[in-house]
Coordinates of C-alpha atoms in Angstrom, one line a residue:
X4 CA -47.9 23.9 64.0
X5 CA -46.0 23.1 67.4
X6 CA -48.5 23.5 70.5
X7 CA -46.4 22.3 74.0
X8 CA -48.4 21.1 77.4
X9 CA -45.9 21.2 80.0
X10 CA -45.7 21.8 83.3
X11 CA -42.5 23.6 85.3
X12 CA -42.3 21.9 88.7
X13 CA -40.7 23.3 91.6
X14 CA -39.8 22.3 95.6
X15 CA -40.8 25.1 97.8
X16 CA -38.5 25.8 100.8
X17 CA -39.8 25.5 103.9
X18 CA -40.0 29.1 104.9
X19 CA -41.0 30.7 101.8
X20 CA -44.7 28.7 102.1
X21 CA -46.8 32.0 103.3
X22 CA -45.2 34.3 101.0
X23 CA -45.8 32.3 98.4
X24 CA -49.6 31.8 99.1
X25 CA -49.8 35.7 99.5
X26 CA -48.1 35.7 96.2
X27 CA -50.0 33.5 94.2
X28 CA -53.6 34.8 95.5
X29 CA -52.7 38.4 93.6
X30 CA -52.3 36.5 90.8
X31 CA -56.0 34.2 91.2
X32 CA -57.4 37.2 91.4
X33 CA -57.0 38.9 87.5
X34 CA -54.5 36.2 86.1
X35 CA -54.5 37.8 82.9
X36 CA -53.4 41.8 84.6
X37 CA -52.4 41.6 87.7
X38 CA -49.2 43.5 88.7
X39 CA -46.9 40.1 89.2
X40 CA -47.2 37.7 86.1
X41 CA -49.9 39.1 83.5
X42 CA -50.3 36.1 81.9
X43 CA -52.7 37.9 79.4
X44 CA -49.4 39.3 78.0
X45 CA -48.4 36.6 76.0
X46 CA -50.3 35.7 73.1
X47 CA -49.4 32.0 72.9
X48 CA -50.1 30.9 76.3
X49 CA -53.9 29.0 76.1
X50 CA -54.0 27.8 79.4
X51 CA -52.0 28.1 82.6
X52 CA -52.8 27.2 86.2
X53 CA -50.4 27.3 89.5
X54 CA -50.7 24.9 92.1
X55 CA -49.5 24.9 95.8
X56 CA -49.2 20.6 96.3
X57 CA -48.5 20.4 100.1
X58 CA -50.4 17.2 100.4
X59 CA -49.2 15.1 103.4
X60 CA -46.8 12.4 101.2
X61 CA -45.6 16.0 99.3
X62 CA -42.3 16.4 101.0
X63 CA -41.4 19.3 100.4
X64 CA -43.9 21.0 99.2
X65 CA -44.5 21.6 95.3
X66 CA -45.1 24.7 92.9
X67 CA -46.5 23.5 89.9
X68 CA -47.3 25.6 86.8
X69 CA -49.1 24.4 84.0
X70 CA -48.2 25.6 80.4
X71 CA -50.1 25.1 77.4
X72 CA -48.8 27.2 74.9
X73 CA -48.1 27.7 70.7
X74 CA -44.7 26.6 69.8
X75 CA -41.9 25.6 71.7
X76 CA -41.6 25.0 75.3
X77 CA -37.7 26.6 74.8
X78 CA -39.3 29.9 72.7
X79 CA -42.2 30.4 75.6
X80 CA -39.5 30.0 78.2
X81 CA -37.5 32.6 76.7
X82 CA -40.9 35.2 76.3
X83 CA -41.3 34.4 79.9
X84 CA -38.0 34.7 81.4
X85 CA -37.5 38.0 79.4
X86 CA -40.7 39.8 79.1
X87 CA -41.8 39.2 83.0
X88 CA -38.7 38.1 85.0
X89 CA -39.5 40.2 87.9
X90 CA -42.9 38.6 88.3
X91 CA -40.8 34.8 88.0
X92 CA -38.4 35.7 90.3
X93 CA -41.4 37.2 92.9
X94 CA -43.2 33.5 92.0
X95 CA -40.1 31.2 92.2
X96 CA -38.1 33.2 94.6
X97 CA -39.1 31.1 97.6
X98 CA -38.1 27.7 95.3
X99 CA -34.9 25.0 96.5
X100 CA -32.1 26.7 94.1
X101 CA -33.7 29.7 92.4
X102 CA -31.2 31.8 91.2
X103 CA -31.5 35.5 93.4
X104 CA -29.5 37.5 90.7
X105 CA -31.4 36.4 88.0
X106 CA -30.7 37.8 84.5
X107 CA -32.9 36.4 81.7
X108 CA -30.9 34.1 80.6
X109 CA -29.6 32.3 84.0
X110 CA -33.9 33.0 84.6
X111 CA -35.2 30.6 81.4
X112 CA -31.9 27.7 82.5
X113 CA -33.7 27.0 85.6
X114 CA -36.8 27.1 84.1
X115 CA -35.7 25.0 82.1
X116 CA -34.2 22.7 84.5
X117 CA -37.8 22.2 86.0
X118 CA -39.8 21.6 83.3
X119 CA -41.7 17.9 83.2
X120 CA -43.0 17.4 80.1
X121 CA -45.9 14.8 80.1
X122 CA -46.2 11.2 80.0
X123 CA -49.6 11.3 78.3
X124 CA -51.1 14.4 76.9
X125 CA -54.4 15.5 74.8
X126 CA -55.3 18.7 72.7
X127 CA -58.6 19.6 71.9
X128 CA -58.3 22.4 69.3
X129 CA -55.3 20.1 67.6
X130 CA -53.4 22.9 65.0
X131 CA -55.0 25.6 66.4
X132 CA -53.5 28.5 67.9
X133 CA -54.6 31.1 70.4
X134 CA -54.7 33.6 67.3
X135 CA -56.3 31.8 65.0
X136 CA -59.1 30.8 67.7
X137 CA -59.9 34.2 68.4
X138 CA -59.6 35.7 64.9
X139 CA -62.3 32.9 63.8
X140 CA -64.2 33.7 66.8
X141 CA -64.7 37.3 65.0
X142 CA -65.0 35.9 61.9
X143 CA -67.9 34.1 62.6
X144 CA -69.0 37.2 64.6
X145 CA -68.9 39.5 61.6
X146 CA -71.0 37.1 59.1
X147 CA -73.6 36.6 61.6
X148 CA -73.7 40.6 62.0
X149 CA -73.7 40.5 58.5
X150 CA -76.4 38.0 57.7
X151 CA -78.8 39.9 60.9
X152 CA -78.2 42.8 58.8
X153 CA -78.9 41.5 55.2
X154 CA -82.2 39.7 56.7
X155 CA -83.4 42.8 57.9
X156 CA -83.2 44.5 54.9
X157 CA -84.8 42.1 53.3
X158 CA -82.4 41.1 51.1
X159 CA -82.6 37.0 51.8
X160 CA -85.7 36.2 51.5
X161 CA -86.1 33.7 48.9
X162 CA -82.3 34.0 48.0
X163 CA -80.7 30.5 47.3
X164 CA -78.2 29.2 49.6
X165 CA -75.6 29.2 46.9
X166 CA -76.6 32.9 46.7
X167 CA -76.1 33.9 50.3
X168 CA -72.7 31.9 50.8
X169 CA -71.8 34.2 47.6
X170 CA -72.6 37.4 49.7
X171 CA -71.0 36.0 52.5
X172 CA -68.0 35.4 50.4
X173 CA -67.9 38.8 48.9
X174 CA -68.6 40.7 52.4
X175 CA -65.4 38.8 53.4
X176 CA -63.2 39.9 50.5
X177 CA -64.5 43.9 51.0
X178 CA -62.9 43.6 54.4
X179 CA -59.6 44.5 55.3
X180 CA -60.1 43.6 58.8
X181 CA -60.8 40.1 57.4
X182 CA -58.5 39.8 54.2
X183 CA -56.7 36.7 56.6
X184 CA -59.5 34.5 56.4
X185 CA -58.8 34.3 52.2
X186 CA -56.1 32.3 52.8
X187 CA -56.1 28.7 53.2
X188 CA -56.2 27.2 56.4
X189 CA -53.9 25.3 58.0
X190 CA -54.5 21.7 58.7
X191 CA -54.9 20.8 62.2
X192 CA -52.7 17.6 62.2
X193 CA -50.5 17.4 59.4
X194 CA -50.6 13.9 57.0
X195 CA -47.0 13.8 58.2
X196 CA -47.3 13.8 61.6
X197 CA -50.1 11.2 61.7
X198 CA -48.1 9.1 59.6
X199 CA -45.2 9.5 62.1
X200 CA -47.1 8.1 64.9
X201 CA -49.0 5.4 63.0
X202 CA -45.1 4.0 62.6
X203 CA -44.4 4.4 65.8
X204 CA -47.5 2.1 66.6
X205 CA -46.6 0.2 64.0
X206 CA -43.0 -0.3 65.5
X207 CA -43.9 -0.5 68.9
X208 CA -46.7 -3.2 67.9
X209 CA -43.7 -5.3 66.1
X210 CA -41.2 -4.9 69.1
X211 CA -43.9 -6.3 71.7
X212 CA -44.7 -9.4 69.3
X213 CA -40.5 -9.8 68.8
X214 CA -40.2 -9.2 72.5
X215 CA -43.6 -11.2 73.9
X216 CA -41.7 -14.8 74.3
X217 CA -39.0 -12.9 76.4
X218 CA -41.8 -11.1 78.7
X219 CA -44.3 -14.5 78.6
X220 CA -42.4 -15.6 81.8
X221 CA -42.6 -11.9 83.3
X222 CA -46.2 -11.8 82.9
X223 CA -47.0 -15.1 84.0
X224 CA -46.0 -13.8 87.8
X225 CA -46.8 -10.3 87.1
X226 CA -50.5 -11.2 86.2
X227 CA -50.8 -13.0 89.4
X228 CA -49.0 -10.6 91.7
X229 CA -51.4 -8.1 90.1
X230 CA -54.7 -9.6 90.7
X231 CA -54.0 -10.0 93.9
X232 CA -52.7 -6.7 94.8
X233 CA -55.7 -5.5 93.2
X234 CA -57.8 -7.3 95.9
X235 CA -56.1 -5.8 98.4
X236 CA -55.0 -2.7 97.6
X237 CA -56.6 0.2 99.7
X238 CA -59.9 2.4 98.2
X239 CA -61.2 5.5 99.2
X240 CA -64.3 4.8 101.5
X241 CA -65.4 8.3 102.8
X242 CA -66.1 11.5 101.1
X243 CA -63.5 14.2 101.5
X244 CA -64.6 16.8 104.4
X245 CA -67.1 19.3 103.1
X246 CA -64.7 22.1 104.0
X247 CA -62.0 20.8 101.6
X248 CA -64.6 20.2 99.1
X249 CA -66.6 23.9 99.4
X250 CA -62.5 25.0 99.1
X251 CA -62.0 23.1 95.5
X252 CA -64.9 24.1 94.7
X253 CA -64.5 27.8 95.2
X254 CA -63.1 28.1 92.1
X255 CA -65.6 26.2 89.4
X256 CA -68.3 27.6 87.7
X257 CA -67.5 30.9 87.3
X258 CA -70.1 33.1 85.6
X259 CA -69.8 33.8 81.9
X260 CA -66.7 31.4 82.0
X261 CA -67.2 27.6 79.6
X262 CA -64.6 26.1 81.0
X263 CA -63.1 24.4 84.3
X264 CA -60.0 23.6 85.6
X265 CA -59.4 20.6 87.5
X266 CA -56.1 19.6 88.8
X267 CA -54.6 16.3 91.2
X268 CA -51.5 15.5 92.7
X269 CA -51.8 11.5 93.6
X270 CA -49.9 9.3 95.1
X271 CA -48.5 6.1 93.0
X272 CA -48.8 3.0 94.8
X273 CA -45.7 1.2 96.0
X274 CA -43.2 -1.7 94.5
X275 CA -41.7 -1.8 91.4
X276 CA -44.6 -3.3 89.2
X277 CA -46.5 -0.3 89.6
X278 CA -43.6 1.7 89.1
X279 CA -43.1 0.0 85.8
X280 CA -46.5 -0.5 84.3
X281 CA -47.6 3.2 84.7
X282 CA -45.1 4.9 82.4
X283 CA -45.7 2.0 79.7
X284 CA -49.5 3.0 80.1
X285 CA -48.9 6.3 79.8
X286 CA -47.0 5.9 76.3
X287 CA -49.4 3.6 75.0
X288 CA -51.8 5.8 76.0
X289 CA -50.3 9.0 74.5
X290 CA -49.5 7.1 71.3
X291 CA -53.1 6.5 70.6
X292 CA -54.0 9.8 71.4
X293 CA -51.5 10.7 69.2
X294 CA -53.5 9.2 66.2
X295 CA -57.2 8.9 67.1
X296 CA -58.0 12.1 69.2
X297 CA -56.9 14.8 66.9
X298 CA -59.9 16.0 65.9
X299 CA -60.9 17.7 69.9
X300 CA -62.3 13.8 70.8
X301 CA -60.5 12.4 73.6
X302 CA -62.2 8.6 73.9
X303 CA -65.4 9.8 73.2
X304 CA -65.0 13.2 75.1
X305 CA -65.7 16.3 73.0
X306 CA -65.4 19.1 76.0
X307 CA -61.1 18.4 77.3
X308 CA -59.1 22.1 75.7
X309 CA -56.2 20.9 77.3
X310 CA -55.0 17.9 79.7
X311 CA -52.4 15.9 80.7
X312 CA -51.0 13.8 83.1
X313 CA -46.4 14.1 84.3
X314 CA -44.8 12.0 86.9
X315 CA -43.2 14.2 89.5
X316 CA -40.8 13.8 92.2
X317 CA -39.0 10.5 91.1
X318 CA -42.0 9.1 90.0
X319 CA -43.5 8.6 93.3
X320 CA -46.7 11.1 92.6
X321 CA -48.9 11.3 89.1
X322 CA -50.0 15.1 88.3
X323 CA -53.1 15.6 85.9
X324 CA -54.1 18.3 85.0
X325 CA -57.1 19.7 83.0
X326 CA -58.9 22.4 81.3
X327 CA -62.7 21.6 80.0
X328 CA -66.1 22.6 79.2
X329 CA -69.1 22.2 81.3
X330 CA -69.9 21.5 84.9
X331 CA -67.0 18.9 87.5
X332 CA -70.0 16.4 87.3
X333 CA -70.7 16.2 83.5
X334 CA -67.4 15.8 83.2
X335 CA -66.8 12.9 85.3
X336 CA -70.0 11.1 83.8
X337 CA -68.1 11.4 80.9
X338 CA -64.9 9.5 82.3
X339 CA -67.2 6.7 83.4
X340 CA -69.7 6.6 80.4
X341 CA -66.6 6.8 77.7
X342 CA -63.3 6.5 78.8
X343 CA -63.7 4.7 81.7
X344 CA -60.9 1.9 80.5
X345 CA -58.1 4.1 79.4
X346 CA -58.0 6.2 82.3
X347 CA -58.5 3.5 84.8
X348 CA -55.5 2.0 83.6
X349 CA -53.7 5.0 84.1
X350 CA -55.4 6.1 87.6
X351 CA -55.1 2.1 88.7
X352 CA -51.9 2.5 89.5
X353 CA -52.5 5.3 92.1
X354 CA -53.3 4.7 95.8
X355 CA -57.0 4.4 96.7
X356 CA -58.7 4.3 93.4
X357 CA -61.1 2.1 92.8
X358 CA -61.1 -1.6 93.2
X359 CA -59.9 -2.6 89.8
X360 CA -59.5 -6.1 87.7
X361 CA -56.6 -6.6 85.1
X362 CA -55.6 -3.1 85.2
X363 CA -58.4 -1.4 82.9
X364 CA -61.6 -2.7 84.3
X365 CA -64.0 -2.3 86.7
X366 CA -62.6 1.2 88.4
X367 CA -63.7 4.4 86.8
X368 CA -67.0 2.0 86.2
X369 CA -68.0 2.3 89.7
X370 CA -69.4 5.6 89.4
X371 CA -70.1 6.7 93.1
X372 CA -66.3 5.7 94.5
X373 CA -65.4 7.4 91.4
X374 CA -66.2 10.6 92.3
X375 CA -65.6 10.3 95.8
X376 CA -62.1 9.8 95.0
X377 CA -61.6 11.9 92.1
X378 CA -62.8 15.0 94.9
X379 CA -60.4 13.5 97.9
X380 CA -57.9 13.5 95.3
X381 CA -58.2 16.7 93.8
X382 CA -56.3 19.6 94.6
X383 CA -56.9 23.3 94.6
X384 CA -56.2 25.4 91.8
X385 CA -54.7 28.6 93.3
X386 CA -55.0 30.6 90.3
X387 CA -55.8 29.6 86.3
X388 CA -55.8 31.4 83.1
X389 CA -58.2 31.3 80.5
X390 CA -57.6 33.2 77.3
X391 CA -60.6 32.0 75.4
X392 CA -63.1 31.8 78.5
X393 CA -66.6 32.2 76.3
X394 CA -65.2 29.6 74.0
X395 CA -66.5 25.7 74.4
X396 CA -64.8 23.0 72.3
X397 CA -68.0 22.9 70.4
X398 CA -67.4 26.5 69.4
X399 CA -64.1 26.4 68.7
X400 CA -64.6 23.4 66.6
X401 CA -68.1 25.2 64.2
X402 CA -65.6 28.4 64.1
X403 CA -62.9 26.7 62.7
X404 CA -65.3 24.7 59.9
X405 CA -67.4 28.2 59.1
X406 CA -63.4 29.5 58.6
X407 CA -62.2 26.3 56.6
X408 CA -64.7 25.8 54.3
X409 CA -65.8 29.3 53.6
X410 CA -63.5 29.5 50.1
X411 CA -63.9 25.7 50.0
X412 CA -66.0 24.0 47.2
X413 CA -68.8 22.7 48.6
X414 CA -72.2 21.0 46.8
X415 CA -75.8 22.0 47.6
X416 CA -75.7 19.3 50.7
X417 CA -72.5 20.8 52.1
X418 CA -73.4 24.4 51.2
X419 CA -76.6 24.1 53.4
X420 CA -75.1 22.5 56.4
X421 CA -72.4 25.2 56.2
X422 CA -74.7 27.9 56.4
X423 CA -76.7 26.0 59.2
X424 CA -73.7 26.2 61.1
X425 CA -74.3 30.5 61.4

């Protein structure tokens, strides 16, 4: 199935800055029902944030909404522009150009017009859509009910496990409510699609070897410009103010919520080698995400729903943007303990990151300047949408292997660890 991560980015005139605020802080507070965009409306959307960038090299200032959505970008621009136009006009109203007569149609073109799609991007729940998460959320729901039930009774003691997936199996089939779950999953990345982009790697592997003796001469005064720019490049050396920090804050860790949002707007450093090793970083980057992190592991990081990082504003500023399980500080362990390579080449090329060597080293490694700079560089998130918030990656994952292999044929080995998983 098609899942798009996009973002729709948007300069915000001058005036229209207060209003705008005002505007956006109905919406933090009930995302999914408040009277302006009730983003719990739409049934596709996963996750969605809106961020105010007025940073001091943000000029003007930026809008920046984050979709993550089943099917096409074009389809849930159309759901958007249609079925709440009067809350998009109330949110973009105060953007350079927006439209004031806006019908639907003339609403979704300049929607349209403003969408950056990313450079780099990563799924967790790959082939999984908002539906079929929470409709395997209840499945798993009812069997447990089921089994609590049956256990009770006294009906499983001393019952086989072959047995009790049988009962499972036939409780399933009695229900109506649950007749879906009979019918074979889908597969979360088609054999096609990984195929694609293991040709495109293979392609893009035979172009660089065809094209290395051109570039040899490139690289042999890149590498050395590099290196030494590295050495001299300006890092972060305080801690962001604790005022600015409490305010980023504000919104993490909400109770009975899994997941956090965590959202930058960063400068990229100057000069034109920077400007051209950052989007071949990002594709290579992307590529390989493409192919090894489809099964909800991004570099060795089982917690990312959603993330992704765009270029904005001629390429002069990197957005990331993410939505993940667990605590801001677990989550940054992980970037240093697992991925610390890959996203130092990306975040290398952004002013005051970490000292780095070649690109991919040392950086994200250096665990305390890390996170100093990961919080200066971190923006607000003015208001996010969850429409799973109970539901880890972990959870997502067991709910869609109880769902998958519940008609399945499975041995004595498999059948255990499948009911182990209840």
């Amino acid at each position: 199935m098609i899942q798009s991560v996009f973002t729709v980015v948007a300069d915000i005139d001058a005036g229209a800055i207060e209003a705008l605020r005002s505007t956006i802080a109905v919406i933090h507070d009930d995302p999914g029902g408040n009277a302006i965009l009730p983003l719990a409306q739409f049934d596709t959307l996963h996750f969605s944030s809106l961020v105010l960038a007025d940073g001091p090299t943000l000029h003007p200032a930026k809008l920046i909404f984050e979709c993550n959505v089943d099917g096409t970008v074009e389809a849930w621009l159309v759901a958007l522009a249609t079925r709440a136009g009067a809350g998009v006009d109330t949110l973009f109203g105060g953007c350079t150009g927006y439209p004031r007569s806006a019908d639907a149609e003339t609403r979704r073109a300049w929607l349209t017009s403003h969408v950056v799609r990313p450079g780099a991007f990563h799924i967790g729940a790959t082939g999984r859509s908002v539906d079929r998460i929470r409709k395997e959320a209840r499945l798993r729901q009812a069997i447990e009910g089921f089994l609590d039930a049956q256990d009770q009774a006294g009906r499983l003691g001393g019952a086989s496990p072959e047995s009790v997936r049988a009962e499972i199996q036939a409780f399933v089939e009695a229900d109506p409510v649950l007749a879906w779950a009979q019918a074979p999953p889908g597969e979360r990345q088609s054999k096609w699609e990984h195929r694609m982009y293991l040709a495109r790697a293979a392609l893009v592997g035979v172009v660089a070897l065809v094209a290395l003796p051109l570039l040899l001469p490139l690289l042999l005064v890149a590498v050395p410009i590099l290196l030494v720019k590295e050495r001299i490049d300006p890092v972060q050396t305080q801690a962001a103010p604790a005022a600015y920090v409490d305010e980023v804050q504000e919104g993490e860790d909400k109770i009975g919520v899994a997941q956090n949002h965590l959202s930058s707007v960063i400068p990229v450093k100057p000069g034109i080698l920077r400007a051209s090793l950052l989007p071949v970083v990002l594709y290579v980057l992307n590529l390989v995400a493409r192919i090894d992190a489809t099964h909800g592991n991004l570099g060795g990081i089982p917690s990312i729903h959603f993330a992704h990082w765009s270029l904005i504003d001629g390429g002069r500023h990197l957005v990331f943007v993410s939505n993940y399980d667990g605590s801001w500080e677990s989550y940054l362990g992980d970037f240093i303990d697992k991925a610390a390579k890959g996203l130092t080449a990306v975040w290398s090329n952004t002013e005051k990151f970490p000292r780095t060597t070649l690109l991919a080293f040392k950086g994200a490694t250096d665990g305390p300047r890390f996170r100093q700079w990961a919080r200066a560089s971190q923006c607000r998130t003015d208001a996010w949408y969850d429409a799973y918030p109970s539901a880890s990656m972990s959870i997502i994952d067991t709910n869609s292997t109880i769902r998958e292999n519940l008609f399945a044929k499975l041995d004595a080995a498999q059948t255990v660890a499948w009911l182990r998983s209840l």
